[in-house]
Short mmCIF file of C-alpha atoms in Angstrom, two decimals:
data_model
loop_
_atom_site.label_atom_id
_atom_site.label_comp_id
_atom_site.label_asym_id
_atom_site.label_seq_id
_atom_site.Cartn_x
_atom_site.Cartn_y
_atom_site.Cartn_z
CA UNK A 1 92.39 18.39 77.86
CA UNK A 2 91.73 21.45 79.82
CA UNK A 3 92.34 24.92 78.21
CA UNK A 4 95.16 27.19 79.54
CA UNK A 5 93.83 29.74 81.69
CA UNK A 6 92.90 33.22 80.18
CA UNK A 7 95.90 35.86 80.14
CA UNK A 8 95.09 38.80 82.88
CA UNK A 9 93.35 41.57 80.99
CA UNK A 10 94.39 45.20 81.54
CA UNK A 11 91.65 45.33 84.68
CA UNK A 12 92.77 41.99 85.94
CA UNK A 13 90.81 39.51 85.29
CA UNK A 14 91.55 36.51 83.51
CA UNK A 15 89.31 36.44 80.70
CA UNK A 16 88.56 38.53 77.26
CA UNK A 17 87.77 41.98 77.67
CA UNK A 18 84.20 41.34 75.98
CA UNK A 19 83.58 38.93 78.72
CA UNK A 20 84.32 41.66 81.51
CA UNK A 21 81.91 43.46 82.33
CA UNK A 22 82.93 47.45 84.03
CA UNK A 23 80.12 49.91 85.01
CA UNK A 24 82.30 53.38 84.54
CA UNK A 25 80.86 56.52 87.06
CA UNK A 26 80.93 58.82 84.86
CA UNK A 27 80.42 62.76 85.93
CA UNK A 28 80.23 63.91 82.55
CA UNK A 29 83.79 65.59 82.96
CA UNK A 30 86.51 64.95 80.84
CA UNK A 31 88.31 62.11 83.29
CA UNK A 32 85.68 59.77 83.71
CA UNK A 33 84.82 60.61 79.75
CA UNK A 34 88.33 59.15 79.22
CA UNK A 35 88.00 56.24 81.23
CA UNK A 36 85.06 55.26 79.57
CA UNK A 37 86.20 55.92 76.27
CA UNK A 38 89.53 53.93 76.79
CA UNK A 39 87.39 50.75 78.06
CA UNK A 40 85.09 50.52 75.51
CA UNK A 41 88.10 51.03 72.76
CA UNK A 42 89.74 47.85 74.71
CA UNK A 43 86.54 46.05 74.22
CA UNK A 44 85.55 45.96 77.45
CA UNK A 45 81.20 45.21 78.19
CA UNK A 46 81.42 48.71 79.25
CA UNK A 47 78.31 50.18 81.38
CA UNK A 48 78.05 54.47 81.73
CA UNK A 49 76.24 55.28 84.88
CA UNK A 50 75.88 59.01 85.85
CA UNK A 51 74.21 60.10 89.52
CA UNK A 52 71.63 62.82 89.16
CA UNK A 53 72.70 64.32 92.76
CA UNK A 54 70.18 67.14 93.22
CA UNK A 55 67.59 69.48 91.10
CA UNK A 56 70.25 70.17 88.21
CA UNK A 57 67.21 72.60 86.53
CA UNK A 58 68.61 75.20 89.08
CA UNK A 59 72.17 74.55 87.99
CA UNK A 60 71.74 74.35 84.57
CA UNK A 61 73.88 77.67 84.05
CA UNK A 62 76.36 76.79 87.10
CA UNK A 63 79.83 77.09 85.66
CA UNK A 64 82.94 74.54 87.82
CA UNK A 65 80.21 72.28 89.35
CA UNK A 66 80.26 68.49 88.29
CA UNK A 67 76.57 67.27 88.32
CA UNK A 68 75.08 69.83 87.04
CA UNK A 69 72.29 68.89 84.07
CA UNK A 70 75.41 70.15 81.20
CA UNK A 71 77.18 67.21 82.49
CA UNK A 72 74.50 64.74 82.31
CA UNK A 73 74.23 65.45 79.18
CA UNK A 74 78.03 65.17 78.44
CA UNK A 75 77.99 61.90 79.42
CA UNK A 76 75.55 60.53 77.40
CA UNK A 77 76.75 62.18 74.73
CA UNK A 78 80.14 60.23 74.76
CA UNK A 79 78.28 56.90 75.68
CA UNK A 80 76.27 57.40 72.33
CA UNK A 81 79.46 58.53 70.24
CA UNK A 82 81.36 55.10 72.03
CA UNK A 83 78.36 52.89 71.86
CA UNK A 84 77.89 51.78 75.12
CA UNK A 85 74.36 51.84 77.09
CA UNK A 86 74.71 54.66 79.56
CA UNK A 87 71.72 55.42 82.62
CA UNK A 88 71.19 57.95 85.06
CA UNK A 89 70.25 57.55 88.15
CA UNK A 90 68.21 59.50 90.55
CA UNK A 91 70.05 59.72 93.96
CA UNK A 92 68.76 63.09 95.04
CA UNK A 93 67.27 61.51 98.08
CA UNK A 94 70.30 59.48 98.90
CA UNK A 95 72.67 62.47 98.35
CA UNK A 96 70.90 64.92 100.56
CA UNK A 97 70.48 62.30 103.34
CA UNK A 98 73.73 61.20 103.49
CA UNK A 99 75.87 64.32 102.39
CA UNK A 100 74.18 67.64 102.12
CA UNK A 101 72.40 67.43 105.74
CA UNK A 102 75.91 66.77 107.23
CA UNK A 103 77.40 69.26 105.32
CA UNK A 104 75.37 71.95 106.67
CA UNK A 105 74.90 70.64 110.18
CA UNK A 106 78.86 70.34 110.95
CA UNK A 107 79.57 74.42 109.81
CA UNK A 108 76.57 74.62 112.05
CA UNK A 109 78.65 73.11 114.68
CA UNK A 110 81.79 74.99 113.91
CA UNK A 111 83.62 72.41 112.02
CA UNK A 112 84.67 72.42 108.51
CA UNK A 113 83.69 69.34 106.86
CA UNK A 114 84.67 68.08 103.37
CA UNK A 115 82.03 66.82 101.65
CA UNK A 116 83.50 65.18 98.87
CA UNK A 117 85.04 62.05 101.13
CA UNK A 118 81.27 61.78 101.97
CA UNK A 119 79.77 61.36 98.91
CA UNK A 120 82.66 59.36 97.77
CA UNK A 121 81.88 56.67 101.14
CA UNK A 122 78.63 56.90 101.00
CA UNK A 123 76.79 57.30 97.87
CA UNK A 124 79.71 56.74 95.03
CA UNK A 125 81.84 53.86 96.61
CA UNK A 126 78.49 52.27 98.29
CA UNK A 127 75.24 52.85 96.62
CA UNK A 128 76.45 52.89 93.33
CA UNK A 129 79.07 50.44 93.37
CA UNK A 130 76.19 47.89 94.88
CA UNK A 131 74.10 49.09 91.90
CA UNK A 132 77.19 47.80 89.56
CA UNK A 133 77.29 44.67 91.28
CA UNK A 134 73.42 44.28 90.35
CA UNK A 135 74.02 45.13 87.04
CA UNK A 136 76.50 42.02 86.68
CA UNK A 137 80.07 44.11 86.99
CA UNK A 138 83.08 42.59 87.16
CA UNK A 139 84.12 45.52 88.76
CA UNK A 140 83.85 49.43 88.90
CA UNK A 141 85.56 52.29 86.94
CA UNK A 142 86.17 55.71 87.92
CA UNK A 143 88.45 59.29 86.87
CA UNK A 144 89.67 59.42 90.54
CA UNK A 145 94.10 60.02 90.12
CA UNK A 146 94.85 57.46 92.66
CA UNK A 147 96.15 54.28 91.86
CA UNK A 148 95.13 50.56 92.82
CA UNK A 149 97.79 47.58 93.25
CA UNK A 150 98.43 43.88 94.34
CA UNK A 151 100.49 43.53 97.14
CA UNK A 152 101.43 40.73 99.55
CA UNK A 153 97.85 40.82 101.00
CA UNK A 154 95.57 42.14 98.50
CA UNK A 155 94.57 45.60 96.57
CA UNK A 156 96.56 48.60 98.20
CA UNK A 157 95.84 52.16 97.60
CA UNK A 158 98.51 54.14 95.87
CA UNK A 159 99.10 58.06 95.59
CA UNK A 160 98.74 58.61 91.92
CA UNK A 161 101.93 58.51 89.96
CA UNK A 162 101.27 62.74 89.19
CA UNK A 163 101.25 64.25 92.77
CA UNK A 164 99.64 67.28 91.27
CA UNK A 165 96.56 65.67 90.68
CA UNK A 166 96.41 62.97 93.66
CA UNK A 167 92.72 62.46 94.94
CA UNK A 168 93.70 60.31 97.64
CA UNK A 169 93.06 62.76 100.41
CA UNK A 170 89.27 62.34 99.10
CA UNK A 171 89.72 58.39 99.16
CA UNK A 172 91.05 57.61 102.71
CA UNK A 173 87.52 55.73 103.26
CA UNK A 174 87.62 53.58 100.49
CA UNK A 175 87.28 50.00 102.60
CA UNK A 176 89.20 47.10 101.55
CA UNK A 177 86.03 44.98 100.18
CA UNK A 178 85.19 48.21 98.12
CA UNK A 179 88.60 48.77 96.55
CA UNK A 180 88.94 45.14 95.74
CA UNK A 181 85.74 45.98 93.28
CA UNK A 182 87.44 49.63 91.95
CA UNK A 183 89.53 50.35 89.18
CA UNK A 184 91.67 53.65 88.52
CA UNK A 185 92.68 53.78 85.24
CA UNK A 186 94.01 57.26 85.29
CA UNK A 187 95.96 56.83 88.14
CA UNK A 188 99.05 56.12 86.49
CA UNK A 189 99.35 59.01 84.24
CA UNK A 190 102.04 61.64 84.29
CA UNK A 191 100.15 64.68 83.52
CA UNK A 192 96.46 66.13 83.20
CA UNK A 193 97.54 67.10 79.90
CA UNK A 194 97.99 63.11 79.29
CA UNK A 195 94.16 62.69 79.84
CA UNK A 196 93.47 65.44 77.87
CA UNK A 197 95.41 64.42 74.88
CA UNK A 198 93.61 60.76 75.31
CA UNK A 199 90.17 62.63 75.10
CA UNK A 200 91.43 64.25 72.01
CA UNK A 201 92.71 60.78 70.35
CA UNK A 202 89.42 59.02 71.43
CA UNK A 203 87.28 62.17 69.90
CA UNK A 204 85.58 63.19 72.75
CA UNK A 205 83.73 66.85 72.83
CA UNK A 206 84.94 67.28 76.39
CA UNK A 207 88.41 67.05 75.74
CA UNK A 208 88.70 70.70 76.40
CA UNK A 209 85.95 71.07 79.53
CA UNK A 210 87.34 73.08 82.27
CA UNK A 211 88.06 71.12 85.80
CA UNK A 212 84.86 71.22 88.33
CA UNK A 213 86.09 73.59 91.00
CA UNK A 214 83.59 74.19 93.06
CA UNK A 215 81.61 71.27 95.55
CA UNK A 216 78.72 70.44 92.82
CA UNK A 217 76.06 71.75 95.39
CA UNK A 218 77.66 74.46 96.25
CA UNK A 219 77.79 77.83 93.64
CA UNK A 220 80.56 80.05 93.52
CA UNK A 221 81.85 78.91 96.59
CA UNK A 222 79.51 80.34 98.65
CA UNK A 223 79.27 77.85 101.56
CA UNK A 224 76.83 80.44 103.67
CA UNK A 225 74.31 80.87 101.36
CA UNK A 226 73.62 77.46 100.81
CA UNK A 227 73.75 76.44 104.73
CA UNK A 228 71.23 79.63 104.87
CA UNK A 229 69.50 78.04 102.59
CA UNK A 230 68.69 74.50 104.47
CA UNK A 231 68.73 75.94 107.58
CA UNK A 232 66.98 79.12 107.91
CA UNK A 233 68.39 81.43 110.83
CA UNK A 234 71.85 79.73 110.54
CA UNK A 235 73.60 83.05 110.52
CA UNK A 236 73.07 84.34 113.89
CA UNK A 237 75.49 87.18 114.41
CA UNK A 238 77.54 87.79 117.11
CA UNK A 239 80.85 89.05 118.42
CA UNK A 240 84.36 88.64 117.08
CA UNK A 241 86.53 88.22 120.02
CA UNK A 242 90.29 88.35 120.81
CA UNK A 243 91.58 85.22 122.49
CA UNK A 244 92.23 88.02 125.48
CA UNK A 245 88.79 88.17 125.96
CA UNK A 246 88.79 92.01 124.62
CA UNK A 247 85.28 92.32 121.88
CA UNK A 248 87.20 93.81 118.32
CA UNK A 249 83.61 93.68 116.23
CA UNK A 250 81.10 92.09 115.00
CA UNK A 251 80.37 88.79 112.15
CA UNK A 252 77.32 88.40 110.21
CA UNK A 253 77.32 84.22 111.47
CA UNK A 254 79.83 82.07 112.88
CA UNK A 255 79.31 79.78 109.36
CA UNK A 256 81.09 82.40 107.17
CA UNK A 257 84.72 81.54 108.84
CA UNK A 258 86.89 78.78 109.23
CA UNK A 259 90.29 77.94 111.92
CA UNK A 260 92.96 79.50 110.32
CA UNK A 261 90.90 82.47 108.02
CA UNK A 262 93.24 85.20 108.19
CA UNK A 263 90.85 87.53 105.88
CA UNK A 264 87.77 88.57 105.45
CA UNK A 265 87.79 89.17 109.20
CA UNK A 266 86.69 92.92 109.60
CA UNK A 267 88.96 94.04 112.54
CA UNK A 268 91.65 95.51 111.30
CA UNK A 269 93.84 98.30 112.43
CA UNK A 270 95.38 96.27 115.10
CA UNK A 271 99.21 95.75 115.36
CA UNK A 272 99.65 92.34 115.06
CA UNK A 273 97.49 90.01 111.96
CA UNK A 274 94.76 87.95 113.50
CA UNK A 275 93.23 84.81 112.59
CA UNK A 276 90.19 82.87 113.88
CA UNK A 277 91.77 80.22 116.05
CA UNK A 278 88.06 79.00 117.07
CA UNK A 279 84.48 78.71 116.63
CA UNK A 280 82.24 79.19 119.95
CA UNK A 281 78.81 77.99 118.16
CA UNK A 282 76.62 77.97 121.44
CA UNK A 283 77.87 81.98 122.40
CA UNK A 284 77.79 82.74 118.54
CA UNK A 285 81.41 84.16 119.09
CA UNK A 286 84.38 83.95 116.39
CA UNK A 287 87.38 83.54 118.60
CA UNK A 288 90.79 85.45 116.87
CA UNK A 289 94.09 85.66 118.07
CA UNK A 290 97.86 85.36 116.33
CA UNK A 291 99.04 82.65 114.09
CA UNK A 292 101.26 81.33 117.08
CA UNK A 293 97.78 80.03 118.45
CA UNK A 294 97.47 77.73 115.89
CA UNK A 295 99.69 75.54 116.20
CA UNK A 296 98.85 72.14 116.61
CA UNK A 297 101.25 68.53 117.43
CA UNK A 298 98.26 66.64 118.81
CA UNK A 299 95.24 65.56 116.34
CA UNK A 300 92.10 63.52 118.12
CA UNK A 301 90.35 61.01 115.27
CA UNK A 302 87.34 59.11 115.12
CA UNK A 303 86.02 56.51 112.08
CA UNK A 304 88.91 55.60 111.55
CA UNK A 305 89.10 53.46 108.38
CA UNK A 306 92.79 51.60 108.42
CA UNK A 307 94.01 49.81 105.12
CA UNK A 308 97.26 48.41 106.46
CA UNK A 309 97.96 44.80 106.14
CA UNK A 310 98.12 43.99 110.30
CA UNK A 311 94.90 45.43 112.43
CA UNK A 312 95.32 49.09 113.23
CA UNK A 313 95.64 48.18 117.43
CA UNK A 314 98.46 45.41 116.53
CA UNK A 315 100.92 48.31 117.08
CA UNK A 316 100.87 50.74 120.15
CA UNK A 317 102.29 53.11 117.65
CA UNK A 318 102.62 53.24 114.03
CA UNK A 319 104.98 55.96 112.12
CA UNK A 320 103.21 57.54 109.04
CA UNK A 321 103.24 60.63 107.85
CA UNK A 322 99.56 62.39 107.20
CA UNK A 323 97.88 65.35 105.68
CA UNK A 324 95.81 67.01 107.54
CA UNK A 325 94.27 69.02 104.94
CA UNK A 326 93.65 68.23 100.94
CA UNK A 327 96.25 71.10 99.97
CA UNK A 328 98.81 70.12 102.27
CA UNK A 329 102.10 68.19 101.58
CA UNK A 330 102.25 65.09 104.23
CA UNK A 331 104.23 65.56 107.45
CA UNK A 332 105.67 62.64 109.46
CA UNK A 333 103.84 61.61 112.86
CA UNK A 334 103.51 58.84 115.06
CA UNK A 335 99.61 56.81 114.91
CA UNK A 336 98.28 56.07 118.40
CA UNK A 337 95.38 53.56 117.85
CA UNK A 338 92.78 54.00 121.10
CA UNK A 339 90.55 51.49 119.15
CA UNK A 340 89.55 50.26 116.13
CA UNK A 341 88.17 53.37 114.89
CA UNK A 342 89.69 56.13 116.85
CA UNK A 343 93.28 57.02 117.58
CA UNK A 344 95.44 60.12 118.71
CA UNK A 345 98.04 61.17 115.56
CA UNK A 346 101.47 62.94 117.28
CA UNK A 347 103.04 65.89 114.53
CA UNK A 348 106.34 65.67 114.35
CA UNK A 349 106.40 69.30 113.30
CA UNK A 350 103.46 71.54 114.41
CA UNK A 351 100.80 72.05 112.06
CA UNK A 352 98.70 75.17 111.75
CA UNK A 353 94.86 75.09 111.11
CA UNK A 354 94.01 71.95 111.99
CA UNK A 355 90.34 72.21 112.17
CA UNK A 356 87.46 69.62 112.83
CA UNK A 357 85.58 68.12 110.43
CA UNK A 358 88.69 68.02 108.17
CA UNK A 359 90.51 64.57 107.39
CA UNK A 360 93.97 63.09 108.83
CA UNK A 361 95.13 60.71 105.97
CA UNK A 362 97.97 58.57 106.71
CA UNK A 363 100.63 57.41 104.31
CA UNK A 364 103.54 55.73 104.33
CA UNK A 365 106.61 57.46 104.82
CA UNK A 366 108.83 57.40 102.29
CA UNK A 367 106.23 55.34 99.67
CA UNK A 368 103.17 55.80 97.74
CA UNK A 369 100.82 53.43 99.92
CA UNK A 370 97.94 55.16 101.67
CA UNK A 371 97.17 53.48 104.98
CA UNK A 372 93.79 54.91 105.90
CA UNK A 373 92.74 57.76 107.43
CA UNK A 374 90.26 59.30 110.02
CA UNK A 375 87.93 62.31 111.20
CA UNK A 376 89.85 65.02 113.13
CA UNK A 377 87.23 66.08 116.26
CA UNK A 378 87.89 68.01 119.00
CA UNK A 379 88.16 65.49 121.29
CA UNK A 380 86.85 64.15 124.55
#
């Protein structure tokens, strides 16, 4: 007589937890702690693996960064109090190939890119999650507040359920194959204070940790030294220049601003407040004018990745609405596919500092569903 099929467990699979195996990324922060934690008190097969992501020796007494060596450390330490096998691996190659060298090259070329999608695409959601599916996974776990559900046609990306701490600005590349391997577990939570108390109940030392704050290479927010850093000479100065054409003084490198910077600028005294409305790399020349300036309807994108359930050209136009930056509420537009991978996004409602190198995530108006995203440029 055959056996009734195995109930769905809580990562949805139908079989025992201690038959599921889940390799958990885990930063050493207090999230991933927690989703770690949680699986293992399930009784999940759970696997810790932690990315050593450059020379944390240097970073050792870095404060708001989340690989530093303190959070190696923390990681283990809540695999050994859980008793789960935890490794780190050594992706310092891997990292600065496919995140840090684009980081700096694109302020290098005016844009302001957000290197956290990267290393999300293509280390995190690629590397790694191959590495779980070596080590036998069922599937992947992370800390990411975004949530993961079954729909009509599959897994669909969902805004977390606590807007406040929605990641899923920094998860518009997540492909379709990949997310059918992901989990979320914190994604449904009301509160960070939720996670927190769950820390506390599963007696983990990080319960209290402080959020990372800063991009993990990057101290103190200091964006310039570090671009210095890899590429000597980066900060040629030049002249900051009214939009007139009239010379107002001079910057210490076109890499120390971004569209939209209102401070910080150096020139003031003037009537009206300025703010850099571009970035002319090749002349070394920070471009300023008034806020009117910009003010943008018309956003150019390229790598598109599209998570609806039709192809992204089935439709001459799709209506979303999209953030075009991480801090940002979404704004209703209309998606003009030009291919599979690049399209022209219409605002509705002008947006201000729209800047290269940023993202353009599209949602569904109205709902939770994240439909993709893409790469704002500067066009053709």
């Amino acid at each position: 007589m055959a056996l009734d099929a195995h109930p769905l467990n809580s990562l949805g699979f139908a079989k025992a937890p201690a038959d599921t195996r889940v390799v958990v990324a885990m930063s050493g922060g207090v999230d991933s702690s927690v989703v770690a934690a949680m699986l293992a008190d399930e009784g999940y097969d759970v696997v810790g693996v932690t990315l050593q992501l450059y020379d944390h020796g240097a970073a050792l007494a870095k404060k708001g960064a989340c690989c530093a060596g303190i959070d190696i450390h923390d990681a283990r330490r809540v695999a050994e109090t859980r008793g789960f096998p935890h490794y780190v691996l050594d992706y310092e190659n891997v990292f600065r190939d496919a995140v840090i060298d684009e980081f700096a090259d694109s302020y290098l070329a005016g844009a302001t890119p957000v290197p956290c999608i990267r290393c999300n695409e293509r280390v995190k959601f690629k590397d790694l999650l191959e590495t779980a599916k070596d080590l036998d996974a069922d599937c992947m776990a992370t800390g990411h507040y975004i949530q993961r559900r079954t729909g009509a046609r599959g897994a669909e990306l969902h805004c977390a359920a606590d807007m406040a701490r929605d990641q899923s600005y920094f998860l518009f590349s997540t492909t379709p194959e990949q997310l059918d391997f992901l989990r979320f577990p914190l994604g449904h939570l009301p509160s960070k204070a939720a996670t927190r108390a769950l820390a506390a109940q599963y007696g983990l030392a990080v319960a209290d940790k402080p959020d990372s704050q800063d991009i993990c290479f990057v101290p103190n927010g200091d964006y310039a030294a570090v671009i210095e850093k890899l590429r000597p000479g980066a900060g040629r100065p030049g002249d900051i220049v009214h939009a007139d054409g009239r010379i107002l003084g001079r910057h210490d490198g076109v890499i120390r601003y971004t569209i939209g910077q209102r401070r910080g600028l150096g020139v003031g005294g003037l009537a009206e407040p300025l703010y850099v409305v571009a970035l002319d790399v090749d002349n070394a020349r920070v471009v300023v004018g008034p806020k009117a300036m910009l003010a943008t309807r018309t956003v150019p994108l390229r790598e598109i990745n599209w998570l609806g359930d039709e192809p992204l050209t089935a439709r001459a136009e799709w209506p979303v609405s999209v953030r075009v930056r991480s801090t940002r509420p979404p704004t209703e537009a209309v998606l003009r596919p030009l291919s599979d991978t690049t399209a022209e996004v219409e605002l509705l409602s002008a947006e201000e500092g729209v800047s290269p190198g940023q993202a353009c995530v599209f949602y569904e108006t109205g709902g939770s569903r994240v439909l993709g995203g893409g790469w704002i440029w500067r066009g053709v």
